[in-house]
mmCIF file with all atom_site columns, C-alpha atoms in Angstrom:
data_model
loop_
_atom_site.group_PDB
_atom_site.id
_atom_site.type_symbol
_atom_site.label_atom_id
_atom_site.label_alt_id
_atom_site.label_comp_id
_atom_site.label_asym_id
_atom_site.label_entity_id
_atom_site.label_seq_id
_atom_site.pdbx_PDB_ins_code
_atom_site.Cartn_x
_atom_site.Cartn_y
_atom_site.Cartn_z
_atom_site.occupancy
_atom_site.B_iso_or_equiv
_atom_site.pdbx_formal_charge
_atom_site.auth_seq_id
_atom_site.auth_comp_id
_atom_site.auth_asym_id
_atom_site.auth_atom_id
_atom_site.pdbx_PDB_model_num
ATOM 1   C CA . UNK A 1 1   ? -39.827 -69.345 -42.795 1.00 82.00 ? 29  UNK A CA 1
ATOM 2   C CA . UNK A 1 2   ? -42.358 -69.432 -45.168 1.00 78.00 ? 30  UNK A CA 1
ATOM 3   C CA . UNK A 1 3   ? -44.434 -66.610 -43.745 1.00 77.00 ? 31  UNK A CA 1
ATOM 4   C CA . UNK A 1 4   ? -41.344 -64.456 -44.371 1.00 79.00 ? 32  UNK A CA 1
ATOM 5   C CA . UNK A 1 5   ? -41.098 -65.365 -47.690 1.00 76.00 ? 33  UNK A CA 1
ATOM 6   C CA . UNK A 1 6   ? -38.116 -67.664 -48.150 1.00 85.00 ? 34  UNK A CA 1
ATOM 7   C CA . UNK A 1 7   ? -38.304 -68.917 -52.168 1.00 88.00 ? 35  UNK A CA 1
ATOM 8   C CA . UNK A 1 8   ? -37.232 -72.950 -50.419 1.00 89.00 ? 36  UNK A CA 1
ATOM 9   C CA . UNK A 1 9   ? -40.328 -72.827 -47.693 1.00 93.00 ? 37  UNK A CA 1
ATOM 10  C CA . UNK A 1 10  ? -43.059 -71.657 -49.822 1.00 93.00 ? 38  UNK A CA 1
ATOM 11  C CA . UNK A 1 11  ? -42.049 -74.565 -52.008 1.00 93.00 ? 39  UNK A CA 1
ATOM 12  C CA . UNK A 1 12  ? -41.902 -77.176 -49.452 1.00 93.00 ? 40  UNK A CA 1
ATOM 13  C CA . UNK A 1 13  ? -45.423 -76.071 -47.478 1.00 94.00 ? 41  UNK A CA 1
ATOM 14  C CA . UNK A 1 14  ? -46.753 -75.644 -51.077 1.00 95.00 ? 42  UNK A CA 1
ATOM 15  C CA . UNK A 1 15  ? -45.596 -79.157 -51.621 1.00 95.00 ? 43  UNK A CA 1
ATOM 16  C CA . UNK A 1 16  ? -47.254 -80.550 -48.307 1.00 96.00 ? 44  UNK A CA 1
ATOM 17  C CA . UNK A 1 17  ? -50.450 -79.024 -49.207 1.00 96.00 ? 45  UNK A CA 1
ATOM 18  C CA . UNK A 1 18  ? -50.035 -80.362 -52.323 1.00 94.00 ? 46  UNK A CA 1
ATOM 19  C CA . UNK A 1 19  ? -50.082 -83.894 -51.534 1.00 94.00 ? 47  UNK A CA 1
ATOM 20  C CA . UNK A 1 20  ? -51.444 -83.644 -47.823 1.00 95.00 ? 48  UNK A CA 1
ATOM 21  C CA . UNK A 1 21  ? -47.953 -84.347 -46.419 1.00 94.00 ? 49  UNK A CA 1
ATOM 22  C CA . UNK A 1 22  ? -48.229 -83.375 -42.169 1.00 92.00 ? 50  UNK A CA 1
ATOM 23  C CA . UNK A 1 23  ? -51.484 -80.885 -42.983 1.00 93.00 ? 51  UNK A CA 1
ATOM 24  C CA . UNK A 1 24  ? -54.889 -81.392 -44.505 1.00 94.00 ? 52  UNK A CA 1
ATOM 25  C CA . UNK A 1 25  ? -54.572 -81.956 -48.588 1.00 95.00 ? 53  UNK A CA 1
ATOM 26  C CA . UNK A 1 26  ? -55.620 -78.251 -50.096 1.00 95.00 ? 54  UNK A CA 1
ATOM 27  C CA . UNK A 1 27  ? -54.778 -77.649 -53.669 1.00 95.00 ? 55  UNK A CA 1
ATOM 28  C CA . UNK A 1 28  ? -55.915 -73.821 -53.110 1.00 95.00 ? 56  UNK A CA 1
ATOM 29  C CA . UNK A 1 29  ? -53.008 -73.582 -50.334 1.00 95.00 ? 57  UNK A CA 1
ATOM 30  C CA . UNK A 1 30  ? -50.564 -75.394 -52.166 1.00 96.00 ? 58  UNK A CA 1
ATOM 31  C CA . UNK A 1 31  ? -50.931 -72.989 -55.485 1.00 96.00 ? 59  UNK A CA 1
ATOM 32  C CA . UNK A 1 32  ? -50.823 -69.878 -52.907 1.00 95.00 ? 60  UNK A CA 1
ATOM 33  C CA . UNK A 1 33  ? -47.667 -71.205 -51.659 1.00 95.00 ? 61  UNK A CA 1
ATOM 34  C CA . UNK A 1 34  ? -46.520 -72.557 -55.518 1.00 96.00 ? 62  UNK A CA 1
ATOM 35  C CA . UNK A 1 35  ? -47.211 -69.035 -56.773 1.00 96.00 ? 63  UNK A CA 1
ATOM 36  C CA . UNK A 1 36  ? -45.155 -67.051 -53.667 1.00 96.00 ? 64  UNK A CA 1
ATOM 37  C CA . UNK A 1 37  ? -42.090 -69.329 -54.432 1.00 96.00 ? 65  UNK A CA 1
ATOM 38  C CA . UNK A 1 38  ? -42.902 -68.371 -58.666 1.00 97.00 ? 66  UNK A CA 1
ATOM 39  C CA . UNK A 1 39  ? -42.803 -65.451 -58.336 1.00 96.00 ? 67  UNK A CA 1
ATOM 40  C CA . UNK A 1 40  ? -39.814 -65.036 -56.516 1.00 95.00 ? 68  UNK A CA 1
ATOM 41  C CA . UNK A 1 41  ? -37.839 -67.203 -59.440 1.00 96.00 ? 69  UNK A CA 1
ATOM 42  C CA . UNK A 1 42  ? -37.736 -70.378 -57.361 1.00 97.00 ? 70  UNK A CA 1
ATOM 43  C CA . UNK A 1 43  ? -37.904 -73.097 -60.538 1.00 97.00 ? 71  UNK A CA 1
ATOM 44  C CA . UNK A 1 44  ? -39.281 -76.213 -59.505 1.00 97.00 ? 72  UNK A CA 1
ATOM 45  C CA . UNK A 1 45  ? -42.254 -73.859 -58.299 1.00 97.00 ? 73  UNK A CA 1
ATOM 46  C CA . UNK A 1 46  ? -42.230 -72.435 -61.740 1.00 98.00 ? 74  UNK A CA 1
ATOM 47  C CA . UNK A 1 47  ? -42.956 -75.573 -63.083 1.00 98.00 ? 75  UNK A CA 1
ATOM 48  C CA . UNK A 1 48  ? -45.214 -76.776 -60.670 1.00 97.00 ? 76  UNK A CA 1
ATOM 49  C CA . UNK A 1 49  ? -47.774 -73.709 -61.052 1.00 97.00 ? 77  UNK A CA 1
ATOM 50  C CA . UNK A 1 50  ? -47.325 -74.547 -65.132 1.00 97.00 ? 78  UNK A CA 1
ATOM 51  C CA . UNK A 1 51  ? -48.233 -78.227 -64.627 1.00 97.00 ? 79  UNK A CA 1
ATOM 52  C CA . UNK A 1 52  ? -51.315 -76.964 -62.390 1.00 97.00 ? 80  UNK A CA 1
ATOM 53  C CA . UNK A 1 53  ? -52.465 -74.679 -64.833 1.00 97.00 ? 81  UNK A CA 1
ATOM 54  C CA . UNK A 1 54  ? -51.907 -76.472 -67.867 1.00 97.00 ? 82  UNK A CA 1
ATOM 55  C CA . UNK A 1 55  ? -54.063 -79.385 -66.019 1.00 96.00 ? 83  UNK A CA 1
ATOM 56  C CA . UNK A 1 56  ? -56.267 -77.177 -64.177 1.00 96.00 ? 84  UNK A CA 1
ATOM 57  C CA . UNK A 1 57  ? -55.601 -78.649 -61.063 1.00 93.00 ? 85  UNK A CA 1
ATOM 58  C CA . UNK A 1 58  ? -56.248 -76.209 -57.722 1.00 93.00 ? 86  UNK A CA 1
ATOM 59  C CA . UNK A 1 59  ? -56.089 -73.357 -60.079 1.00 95.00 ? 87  UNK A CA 1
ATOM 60  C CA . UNK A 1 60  ? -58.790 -72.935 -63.080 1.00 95.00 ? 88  UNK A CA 1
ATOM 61  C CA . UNK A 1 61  ? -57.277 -74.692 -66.520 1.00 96.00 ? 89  UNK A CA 1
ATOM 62  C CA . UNK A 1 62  ? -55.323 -71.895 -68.434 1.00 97.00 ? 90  UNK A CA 1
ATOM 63  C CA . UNK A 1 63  ? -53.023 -73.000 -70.958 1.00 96.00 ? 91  UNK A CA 1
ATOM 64  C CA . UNK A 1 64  ? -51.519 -69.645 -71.372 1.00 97.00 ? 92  UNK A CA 1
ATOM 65  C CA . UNK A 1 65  ? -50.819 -68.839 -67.779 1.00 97.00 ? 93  UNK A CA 1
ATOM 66  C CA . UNK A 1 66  ? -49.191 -72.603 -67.863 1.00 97.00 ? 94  UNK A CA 1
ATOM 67  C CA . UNK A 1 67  ? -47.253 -71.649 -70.666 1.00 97.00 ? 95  UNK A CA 1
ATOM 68  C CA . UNK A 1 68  ? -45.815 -68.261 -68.521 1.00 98.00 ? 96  UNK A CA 1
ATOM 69  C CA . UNK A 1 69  ? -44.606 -70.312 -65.869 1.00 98.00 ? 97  UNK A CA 1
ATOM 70  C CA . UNK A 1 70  ? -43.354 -73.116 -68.096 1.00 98.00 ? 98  UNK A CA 1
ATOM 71  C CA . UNK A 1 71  ? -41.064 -70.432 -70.136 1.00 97.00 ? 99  UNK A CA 1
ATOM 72  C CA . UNK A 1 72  ? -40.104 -69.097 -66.478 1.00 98.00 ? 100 UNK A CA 1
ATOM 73  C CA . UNK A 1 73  ? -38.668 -72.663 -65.480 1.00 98.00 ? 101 UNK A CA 1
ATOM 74  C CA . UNK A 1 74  ? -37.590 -73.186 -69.057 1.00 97.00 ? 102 UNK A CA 1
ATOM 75  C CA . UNK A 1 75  ? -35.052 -69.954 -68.676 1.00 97.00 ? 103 UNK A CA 1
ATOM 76  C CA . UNK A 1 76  ? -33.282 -71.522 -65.666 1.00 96.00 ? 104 UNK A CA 1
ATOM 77  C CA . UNK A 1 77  ? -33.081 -75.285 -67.653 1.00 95.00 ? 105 UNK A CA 1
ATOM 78  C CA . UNK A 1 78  ? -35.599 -77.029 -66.137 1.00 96.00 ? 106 UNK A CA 1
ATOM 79  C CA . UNK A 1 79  ? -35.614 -79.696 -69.040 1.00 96.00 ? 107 UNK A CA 1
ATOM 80  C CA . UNK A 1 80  ? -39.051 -80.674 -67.840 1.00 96.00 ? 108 UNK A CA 1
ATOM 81  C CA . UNK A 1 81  ? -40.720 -77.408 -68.742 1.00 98.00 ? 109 UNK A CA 1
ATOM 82  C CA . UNK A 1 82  ? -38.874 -77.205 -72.052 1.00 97.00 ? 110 UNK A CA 1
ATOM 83  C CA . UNK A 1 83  ? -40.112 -80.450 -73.207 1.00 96.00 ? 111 UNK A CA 1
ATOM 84  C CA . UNK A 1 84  ? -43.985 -79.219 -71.731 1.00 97.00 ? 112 UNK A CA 1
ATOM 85  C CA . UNK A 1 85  ? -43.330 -75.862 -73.686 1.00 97.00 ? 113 UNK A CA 1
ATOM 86  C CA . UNK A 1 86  ? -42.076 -77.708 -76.794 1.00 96.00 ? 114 UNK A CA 1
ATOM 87  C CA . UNK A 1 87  ? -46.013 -79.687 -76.597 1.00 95.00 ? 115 UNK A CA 1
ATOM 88  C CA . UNK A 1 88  ? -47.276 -76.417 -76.249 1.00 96.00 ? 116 UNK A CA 1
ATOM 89  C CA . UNK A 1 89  ? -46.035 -75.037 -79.221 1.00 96.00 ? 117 UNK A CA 1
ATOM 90  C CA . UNK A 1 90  ? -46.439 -78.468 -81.040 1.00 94.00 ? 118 UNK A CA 1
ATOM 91  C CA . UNK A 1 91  ? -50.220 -78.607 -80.253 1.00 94.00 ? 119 UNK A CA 1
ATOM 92  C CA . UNK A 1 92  ? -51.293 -74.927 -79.783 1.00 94.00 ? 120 UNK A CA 1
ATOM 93  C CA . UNK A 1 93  ? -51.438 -75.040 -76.501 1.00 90.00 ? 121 UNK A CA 1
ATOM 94  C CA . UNK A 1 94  ? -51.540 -71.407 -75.408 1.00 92.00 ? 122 UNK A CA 1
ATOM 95  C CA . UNK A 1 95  ? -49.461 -70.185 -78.026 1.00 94.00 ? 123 UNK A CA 1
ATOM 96  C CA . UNK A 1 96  ? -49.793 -70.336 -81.449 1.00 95.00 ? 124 UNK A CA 1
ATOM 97  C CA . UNK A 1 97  ? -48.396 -73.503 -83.387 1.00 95.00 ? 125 UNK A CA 1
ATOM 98  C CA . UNK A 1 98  ? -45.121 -73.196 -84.217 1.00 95.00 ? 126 UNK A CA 1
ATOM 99  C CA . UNK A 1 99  ? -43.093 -76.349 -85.150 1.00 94.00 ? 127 UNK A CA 1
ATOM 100 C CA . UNK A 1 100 ? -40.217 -74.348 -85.005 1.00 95.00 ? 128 UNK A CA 1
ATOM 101 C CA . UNK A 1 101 ? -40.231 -73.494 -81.430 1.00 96.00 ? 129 UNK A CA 1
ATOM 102 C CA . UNK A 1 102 ? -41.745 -77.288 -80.397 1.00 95.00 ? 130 UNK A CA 1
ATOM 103 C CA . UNK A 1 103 ? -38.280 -78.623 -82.295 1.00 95.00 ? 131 UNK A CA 1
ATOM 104 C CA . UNK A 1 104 ? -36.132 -75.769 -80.375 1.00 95.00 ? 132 UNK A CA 1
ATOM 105 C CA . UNK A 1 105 ? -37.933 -76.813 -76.942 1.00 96.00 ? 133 UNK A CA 1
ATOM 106 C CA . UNK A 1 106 ? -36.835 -80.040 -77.149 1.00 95.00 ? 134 UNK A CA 1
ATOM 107 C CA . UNK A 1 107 ? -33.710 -79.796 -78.939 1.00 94.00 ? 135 UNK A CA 1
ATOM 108 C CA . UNK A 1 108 ? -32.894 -77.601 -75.405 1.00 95.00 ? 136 UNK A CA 1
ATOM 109 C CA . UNK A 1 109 ? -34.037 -80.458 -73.466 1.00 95.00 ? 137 UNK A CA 1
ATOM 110 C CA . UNK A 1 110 ? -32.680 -83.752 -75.185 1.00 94.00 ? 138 UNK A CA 1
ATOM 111 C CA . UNK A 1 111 ? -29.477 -82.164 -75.451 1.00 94.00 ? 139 UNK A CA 1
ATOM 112 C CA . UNK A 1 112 ? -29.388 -82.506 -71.396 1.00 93.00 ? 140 UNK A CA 1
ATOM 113 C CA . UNK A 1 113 ? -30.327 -86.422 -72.051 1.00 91.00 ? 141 UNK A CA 1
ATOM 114 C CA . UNK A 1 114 ? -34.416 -85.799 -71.485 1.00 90.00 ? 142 UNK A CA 1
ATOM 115 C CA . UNK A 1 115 ? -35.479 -88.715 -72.576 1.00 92.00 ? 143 UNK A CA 1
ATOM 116 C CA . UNK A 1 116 ? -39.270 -87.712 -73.480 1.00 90.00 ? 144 UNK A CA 1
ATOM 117 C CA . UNK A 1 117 ? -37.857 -84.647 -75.381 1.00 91.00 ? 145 UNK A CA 1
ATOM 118 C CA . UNK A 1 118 ? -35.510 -87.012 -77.354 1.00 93.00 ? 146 UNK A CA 1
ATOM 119 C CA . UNK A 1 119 ? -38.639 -89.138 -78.651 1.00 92.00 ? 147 UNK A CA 1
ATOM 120 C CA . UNK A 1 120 ? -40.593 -86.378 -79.139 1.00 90.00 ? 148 UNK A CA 1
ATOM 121 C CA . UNK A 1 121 ? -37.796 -84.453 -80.997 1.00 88.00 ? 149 UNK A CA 1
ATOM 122 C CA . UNK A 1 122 ? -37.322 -87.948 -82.774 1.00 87.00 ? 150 UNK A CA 1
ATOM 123 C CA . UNK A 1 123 ? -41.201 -87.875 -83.842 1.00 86.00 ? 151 UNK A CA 1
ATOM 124 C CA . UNK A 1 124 ? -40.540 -84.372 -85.072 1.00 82.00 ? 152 UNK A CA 1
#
């Protein structure tokens, strides 16, 4: 299925190259996969390519490619990429610092009872 393109297998092989679930662990394969799921608006694959990029793991470290995908997930309310985007924007993180946007992150996120968000919003 996921040679077809079907958004729910490029996730899940992604996910089992990812952590070397049934194949051999390749973090190359898994952000292939990540990205053909991305692209194609899944957003749990969204999030996972921002996490990778923003880390640098299997893909070269890029916080402004992590900070695409992160805004991606963030527009289908993954609270988990708000609360990443709302660091971004609180510690210039491939965007310019804007406390404005870091408060409005995870305002979006606490609201839906993220905990992290809440502190960090606290903090704010």
């Amino acid at each position: 299925a996921a040679m077809t393109g079907a958004p729910d297998a490029c996730l899940n092989l992604a996910a089992f190259h990812y952590h070397g679930a049934g194949v051999q662990k390749d973090l190359k394969q898994a952000m292939e996969w990540y990205t053909k799921a991305a692209e194609q608006g899944d957003k749990d694959a969204q999030f996972n390519l921002g996490a990778a990029y923003d880390d640098g793991e299997g893909v070269g470290q890029d916080h402004a490619r992590a900070v695409h995908w992160f805004t991606k997930a963030a527009e289908q309310d993954d609270e988990d990429a708000r609360t990443c985007l709302g660091i971004a924007c609180a510690n210039s993180d491939g965007v310019k610092k804007n406390p404005t946007a870091a408060a409005r992150w995870f305002t979006l996120a606490a609201e839906k009872g993220h905990d992290d968000s809440q502190y960090k919003l606290g903090v704010a």
